[in-house]
XYZ file of N, CA and C in Angstrom:
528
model
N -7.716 25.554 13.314
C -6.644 25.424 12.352
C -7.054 24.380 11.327
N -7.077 25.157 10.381
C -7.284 23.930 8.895
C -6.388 23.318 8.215
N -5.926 22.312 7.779
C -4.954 22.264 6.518
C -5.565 21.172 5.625
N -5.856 21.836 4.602
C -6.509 20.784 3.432
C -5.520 21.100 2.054
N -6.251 20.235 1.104
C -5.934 20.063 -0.388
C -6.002 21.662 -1.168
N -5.538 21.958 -2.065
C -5.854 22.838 -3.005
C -7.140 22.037 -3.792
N -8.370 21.801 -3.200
C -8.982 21.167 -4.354
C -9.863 21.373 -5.723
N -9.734 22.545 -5.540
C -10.067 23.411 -6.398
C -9.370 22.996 -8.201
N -8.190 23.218 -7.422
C -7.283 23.263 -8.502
C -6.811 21.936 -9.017
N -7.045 20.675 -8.308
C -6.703 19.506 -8.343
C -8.037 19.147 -9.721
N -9.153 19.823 -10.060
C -10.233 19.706 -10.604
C -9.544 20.476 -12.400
N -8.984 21.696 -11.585
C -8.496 22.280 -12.944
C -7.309 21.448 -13.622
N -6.520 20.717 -12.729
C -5.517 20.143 -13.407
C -6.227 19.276 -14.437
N -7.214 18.165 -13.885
C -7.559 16.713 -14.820
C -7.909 17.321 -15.990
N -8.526 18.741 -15.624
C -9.437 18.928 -16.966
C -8.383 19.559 -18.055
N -7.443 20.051 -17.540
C -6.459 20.966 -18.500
C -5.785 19.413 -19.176
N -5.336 18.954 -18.089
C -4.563 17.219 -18.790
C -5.765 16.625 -19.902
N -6.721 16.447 -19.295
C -7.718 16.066 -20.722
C -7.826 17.192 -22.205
N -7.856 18.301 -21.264
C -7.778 19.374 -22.295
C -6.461 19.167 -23.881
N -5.677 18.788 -22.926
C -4.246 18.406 -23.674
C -3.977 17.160 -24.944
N -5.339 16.292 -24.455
C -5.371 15.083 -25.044
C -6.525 15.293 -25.839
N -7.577 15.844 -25.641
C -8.660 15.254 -26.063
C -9.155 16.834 -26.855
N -9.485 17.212 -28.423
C -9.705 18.536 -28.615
C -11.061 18.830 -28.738
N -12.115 17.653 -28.035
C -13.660 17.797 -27.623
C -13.603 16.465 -27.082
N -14.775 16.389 -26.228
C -15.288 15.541 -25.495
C -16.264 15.503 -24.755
N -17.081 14.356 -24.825
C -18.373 14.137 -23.961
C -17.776 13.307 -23.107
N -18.640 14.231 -21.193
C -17.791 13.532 -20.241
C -19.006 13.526 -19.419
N -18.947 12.346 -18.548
C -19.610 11.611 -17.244
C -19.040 12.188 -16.043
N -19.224 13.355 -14.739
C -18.997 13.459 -13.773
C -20.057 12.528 -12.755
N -18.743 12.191 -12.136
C -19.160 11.392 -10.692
C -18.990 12.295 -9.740
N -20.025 12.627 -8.962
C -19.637 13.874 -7.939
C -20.147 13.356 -6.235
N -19.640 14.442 -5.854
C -20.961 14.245 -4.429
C -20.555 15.890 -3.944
N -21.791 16.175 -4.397
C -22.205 17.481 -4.187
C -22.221 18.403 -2.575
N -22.185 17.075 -1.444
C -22.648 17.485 -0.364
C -21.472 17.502 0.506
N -20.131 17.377 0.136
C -18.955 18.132 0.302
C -18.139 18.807 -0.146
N -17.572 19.624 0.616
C -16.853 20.747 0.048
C -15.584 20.541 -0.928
N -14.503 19.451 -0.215
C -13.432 18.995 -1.068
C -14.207 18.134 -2.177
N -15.377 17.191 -2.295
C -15.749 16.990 -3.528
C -16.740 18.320 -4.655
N -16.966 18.826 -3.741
C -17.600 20.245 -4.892
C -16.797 21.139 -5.375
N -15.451 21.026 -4.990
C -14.525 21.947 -5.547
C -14.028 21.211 -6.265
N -13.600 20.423 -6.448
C -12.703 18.883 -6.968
C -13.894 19.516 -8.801
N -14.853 19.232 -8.543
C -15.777 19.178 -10.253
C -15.607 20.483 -10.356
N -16.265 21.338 -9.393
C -16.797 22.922 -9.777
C -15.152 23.422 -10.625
N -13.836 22.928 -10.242
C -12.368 23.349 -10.637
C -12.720 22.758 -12.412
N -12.416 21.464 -12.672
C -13.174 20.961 -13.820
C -14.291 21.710 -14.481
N -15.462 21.541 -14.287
C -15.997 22.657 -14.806
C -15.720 23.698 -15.304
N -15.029 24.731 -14.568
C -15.142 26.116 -14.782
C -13.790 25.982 -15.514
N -12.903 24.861 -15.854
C -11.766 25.145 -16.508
C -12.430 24.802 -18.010
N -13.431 23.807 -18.315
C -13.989 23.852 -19.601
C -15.145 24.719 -20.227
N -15.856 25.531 -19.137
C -16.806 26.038 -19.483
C -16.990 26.850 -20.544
N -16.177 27.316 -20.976
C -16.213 28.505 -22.390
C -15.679 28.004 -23.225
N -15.952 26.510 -23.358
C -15.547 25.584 -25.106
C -15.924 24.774 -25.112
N -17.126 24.881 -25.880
C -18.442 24.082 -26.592
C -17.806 22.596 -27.059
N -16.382 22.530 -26.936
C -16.065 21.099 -27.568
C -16.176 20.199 -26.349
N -16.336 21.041 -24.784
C -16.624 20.111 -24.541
C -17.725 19.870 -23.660
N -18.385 18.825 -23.602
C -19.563 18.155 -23.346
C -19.743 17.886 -21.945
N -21.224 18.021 -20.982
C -21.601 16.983 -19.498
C -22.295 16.295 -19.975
N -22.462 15.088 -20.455
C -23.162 14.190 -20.850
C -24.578 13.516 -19.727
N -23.799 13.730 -18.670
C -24.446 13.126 -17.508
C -23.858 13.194 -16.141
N -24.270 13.565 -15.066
C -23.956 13.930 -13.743
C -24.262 13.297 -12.642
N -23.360 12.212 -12.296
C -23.727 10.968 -11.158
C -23.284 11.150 -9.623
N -24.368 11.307 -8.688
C -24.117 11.703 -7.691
C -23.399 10.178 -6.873
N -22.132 10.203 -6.315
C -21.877 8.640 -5.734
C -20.809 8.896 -4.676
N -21.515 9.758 -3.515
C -21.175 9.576 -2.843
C -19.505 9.601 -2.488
N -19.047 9.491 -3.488
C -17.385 9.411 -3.962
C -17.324 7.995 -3.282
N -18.297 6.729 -2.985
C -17.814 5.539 -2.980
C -18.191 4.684 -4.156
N -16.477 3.832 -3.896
C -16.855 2.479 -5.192
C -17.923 2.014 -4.980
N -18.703 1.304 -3.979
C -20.167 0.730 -3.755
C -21.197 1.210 -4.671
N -21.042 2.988 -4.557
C -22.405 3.374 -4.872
C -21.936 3.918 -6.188
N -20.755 4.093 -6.398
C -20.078 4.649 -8.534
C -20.056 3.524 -9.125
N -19.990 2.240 -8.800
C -20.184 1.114 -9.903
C -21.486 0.921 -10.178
N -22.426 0.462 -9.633
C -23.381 0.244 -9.753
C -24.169 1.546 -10.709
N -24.416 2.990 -10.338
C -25.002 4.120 -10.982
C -24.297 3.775 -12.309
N -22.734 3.954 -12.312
C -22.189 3.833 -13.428
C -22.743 2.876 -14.972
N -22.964 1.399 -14.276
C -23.491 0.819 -14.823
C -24.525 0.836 -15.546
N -25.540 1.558 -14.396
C -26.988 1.930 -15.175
C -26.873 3.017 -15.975
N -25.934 3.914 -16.329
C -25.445 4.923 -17.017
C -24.967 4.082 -18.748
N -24.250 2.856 -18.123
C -23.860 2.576 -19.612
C -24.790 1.778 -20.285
N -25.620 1.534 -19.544
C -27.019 0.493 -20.151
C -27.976 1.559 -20.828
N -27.492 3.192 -20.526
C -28.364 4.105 -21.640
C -27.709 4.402 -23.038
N -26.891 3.691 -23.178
C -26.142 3.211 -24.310
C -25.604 4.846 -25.159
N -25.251 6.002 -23.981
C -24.827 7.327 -24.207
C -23.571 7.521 -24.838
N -23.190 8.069 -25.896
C -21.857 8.770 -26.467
C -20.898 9.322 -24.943
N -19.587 8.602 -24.968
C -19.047 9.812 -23.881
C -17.316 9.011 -24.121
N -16.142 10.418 -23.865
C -15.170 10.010 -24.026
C -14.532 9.808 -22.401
N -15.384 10.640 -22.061
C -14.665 11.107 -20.314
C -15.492 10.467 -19.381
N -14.473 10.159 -17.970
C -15.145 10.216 -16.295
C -14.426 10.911 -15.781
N -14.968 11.959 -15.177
C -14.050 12.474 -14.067
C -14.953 12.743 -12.902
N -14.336 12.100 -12.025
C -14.755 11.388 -10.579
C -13.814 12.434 -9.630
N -14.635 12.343 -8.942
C -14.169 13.471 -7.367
C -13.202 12.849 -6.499
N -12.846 11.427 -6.417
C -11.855 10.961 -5.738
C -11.723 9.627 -6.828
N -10.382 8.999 -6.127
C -10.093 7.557 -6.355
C -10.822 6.822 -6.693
N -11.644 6.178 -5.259
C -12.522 5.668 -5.032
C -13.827 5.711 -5.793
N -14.344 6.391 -6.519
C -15.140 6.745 -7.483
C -15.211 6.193 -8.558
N -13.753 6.376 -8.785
C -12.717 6.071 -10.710
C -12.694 4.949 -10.297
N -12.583 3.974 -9.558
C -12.026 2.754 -9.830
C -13.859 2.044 -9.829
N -14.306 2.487 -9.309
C -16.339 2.032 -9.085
C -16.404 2.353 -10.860
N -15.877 3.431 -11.310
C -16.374 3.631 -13.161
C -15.889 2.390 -13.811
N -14.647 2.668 -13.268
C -13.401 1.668 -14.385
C -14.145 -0.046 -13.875
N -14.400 -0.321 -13.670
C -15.240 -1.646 -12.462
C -15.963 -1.346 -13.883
N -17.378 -0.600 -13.530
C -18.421 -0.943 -14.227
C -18.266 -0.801 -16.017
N -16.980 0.086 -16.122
C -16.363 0.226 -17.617
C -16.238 -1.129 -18.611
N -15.041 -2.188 -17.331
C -14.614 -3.105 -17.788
C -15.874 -4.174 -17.327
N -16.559 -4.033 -16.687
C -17.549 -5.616 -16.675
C -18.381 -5.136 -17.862
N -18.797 -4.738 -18.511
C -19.097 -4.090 -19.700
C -18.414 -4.049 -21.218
N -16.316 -3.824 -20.828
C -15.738 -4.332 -21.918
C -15.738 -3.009 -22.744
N -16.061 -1.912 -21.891
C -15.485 -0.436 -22.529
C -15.146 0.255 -21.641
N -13.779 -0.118 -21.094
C -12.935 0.758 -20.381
C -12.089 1.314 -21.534
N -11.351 0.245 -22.735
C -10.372 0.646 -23.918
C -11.096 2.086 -24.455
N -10.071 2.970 -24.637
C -10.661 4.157 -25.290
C -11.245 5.372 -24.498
N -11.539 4.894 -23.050
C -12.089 5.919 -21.883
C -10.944 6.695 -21.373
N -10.932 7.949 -20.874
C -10.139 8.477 -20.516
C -10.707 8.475 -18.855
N -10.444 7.986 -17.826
C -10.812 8.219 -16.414
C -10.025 9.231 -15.459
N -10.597 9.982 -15.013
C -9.724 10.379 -13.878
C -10.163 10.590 -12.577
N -9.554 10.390 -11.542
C -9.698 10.495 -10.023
C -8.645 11.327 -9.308
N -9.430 11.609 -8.115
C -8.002 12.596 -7.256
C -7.725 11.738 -6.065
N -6.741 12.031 -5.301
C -6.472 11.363 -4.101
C -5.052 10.629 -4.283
N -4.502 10.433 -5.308
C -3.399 9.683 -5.488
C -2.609 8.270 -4.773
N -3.979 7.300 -4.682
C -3.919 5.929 -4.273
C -3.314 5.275 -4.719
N -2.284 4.783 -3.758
C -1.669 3.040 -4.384
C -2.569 2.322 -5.352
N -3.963 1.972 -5.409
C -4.474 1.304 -6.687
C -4.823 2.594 -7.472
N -5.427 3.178 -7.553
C -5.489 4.269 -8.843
C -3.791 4.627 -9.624
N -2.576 4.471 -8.943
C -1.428 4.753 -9.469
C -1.035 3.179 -10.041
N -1.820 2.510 -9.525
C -1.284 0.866 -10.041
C -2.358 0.560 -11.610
N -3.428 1.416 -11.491
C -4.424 1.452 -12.829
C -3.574 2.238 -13.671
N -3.122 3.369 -13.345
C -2.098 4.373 -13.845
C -1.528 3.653 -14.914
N -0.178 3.233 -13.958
C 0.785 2.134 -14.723
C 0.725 1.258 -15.504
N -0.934 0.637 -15.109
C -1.189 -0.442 -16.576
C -2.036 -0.169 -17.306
N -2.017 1.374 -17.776
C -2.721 2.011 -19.072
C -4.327 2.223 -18.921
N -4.626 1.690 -17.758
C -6.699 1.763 -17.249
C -7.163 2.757 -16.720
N -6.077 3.907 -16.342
C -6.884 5.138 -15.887
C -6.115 5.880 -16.606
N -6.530 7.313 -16.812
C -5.541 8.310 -17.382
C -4.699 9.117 -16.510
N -5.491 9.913 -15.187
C -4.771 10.423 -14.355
C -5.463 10.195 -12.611
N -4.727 10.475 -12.161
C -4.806 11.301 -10.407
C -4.054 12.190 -9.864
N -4.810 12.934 -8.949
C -4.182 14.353 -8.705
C -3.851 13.960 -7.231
N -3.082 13.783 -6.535
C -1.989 13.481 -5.643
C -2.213 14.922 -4.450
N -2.678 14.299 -3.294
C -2.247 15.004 -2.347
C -0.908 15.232 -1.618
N -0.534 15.511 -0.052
C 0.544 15.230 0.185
C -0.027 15.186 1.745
N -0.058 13.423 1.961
C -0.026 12.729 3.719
C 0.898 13.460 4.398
N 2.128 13.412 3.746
C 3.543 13.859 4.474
C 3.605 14.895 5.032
N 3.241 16.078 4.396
C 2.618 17.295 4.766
C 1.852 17.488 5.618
N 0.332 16.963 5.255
C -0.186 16.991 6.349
C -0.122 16.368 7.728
N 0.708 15.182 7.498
C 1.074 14.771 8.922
C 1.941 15.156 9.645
N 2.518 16.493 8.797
C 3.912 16.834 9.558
C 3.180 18.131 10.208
N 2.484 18.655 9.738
C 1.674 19.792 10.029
C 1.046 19.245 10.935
N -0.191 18.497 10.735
C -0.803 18.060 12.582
C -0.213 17.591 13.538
N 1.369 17.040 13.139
C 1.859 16.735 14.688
C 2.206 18.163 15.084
N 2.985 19.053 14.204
C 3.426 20.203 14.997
C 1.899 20.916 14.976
N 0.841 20.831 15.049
C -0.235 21.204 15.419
C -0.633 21.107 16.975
N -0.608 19.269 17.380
C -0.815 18.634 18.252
C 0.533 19.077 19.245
N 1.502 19.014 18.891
C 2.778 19.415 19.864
C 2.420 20.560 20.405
N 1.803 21.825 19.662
C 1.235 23.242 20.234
C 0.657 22.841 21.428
N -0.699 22.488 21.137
C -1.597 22.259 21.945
C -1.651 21.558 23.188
N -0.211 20.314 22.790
C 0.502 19.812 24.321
C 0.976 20.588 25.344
N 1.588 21.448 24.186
C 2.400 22.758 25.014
C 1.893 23.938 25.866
N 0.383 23.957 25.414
C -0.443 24.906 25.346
C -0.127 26.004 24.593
N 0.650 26.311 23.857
C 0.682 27.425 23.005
C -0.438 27.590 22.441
N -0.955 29.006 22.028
C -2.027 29.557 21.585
C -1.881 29.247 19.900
N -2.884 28.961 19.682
C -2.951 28.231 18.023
C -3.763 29.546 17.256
N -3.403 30.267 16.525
C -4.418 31.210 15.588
C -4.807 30.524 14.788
N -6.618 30.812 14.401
C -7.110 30.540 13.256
C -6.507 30.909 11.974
N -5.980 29.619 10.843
C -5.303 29.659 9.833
C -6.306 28.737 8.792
N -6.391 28.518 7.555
C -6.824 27.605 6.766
C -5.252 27.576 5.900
N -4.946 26.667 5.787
C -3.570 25.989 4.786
C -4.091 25.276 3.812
N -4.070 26.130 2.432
C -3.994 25.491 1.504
C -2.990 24.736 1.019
N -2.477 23.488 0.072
C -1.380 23.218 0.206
C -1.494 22.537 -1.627
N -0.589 22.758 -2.201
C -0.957 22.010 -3.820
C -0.991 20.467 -3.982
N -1.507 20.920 -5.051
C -1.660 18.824 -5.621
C -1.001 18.883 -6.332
N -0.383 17.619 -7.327
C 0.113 17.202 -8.237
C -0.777 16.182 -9.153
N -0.803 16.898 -10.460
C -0.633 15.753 -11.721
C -0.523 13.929 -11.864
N -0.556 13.147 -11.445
C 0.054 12.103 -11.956
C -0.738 10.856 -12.980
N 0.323 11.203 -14.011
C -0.337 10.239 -15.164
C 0.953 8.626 -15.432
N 1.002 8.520 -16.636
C 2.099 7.375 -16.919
C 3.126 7.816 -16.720
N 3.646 8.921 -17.266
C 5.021 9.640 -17.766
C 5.494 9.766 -16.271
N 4.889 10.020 -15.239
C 5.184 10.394 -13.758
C 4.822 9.872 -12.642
N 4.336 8.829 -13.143
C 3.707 7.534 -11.828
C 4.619 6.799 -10.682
């Protein structure tokens, strides 16, 4: 029994929300290629801009989706002194490693960032104008789902193979 993110679509949201703001752009993905919820998270992004030349991959940073290893790459990214309006990072944790290496640098103003996962600090960057968005899972959900998962299995009731997709949400200023 599975129950994960729509993350697919959590990828199409940032990019449609940038889409909304921005009518071209050169953008920085932070990825990590070697999971599935982070390869859907970009591949959603991607394929929502792919057929309009306005907008740009400037550069493609593999980090693990940790702050440790997205500040630091990040950094050496802005020391190639590259044109770019965008980050869009595969989780939280990512965006806040950009926004880190943005501001010790002193060009976060003017960046549009986004992350998924919908963290107490990425919604607290939210609020004070330093990130643009995060795409919001739902704990509640899923924790309500694995206990009545786990209650089955106490019970012994027979569990069928299911995968549960479940949606994300949007969240920028207007809805933080």
């Amino acid at each position: 029994y599975s129950i994960v993110s729509d993350n697919y679509n959590a990828g199409v949201q940032c990019a449609k929300n940038m889409m909304s703001k921005l009518t071209h752009a050169k953008i920085v993905t932070l990825q990590h290629s070697a999971t599935k919820s982070g390869y859907l998270r970009i591949q959603g992004f991607l394929d929502t801009i792919q057929n309009n030349p306005n907008y740009e991959i400037v550069k493609t940073i593999e980090c693990e989706g940790q702050l440790e290893i997205a500040m630091p790459k990040m950094e050496s990214f802005l020391d190639e002194n590259k044109d770019f309006d965008v980050v869009m990072c595969l989780n939280d944790p990512s965006a806040l490693g950009a926004m880190a290496a943005l501001s010790s640098k002193n060009e976060l103003d003017g960046k549009y960032v986004y992350g998924i996962d919908g963290t107490p600090e990425a919604k607290k960057m939210i609020e004070e104008g330093k990130m643009t968005a995060t795409v919001a899972q739902s704990p509640k959900i899923f924790g309500k789902k694995t206990g009545q998962m786990i209650y089955k299995i106490f019970s012994q009731k027979k569990i069928e193979y299911r995968n549960e997709v479940y949606p994300v949400q949007l969240i920028t200023k207007e809805n933080v």
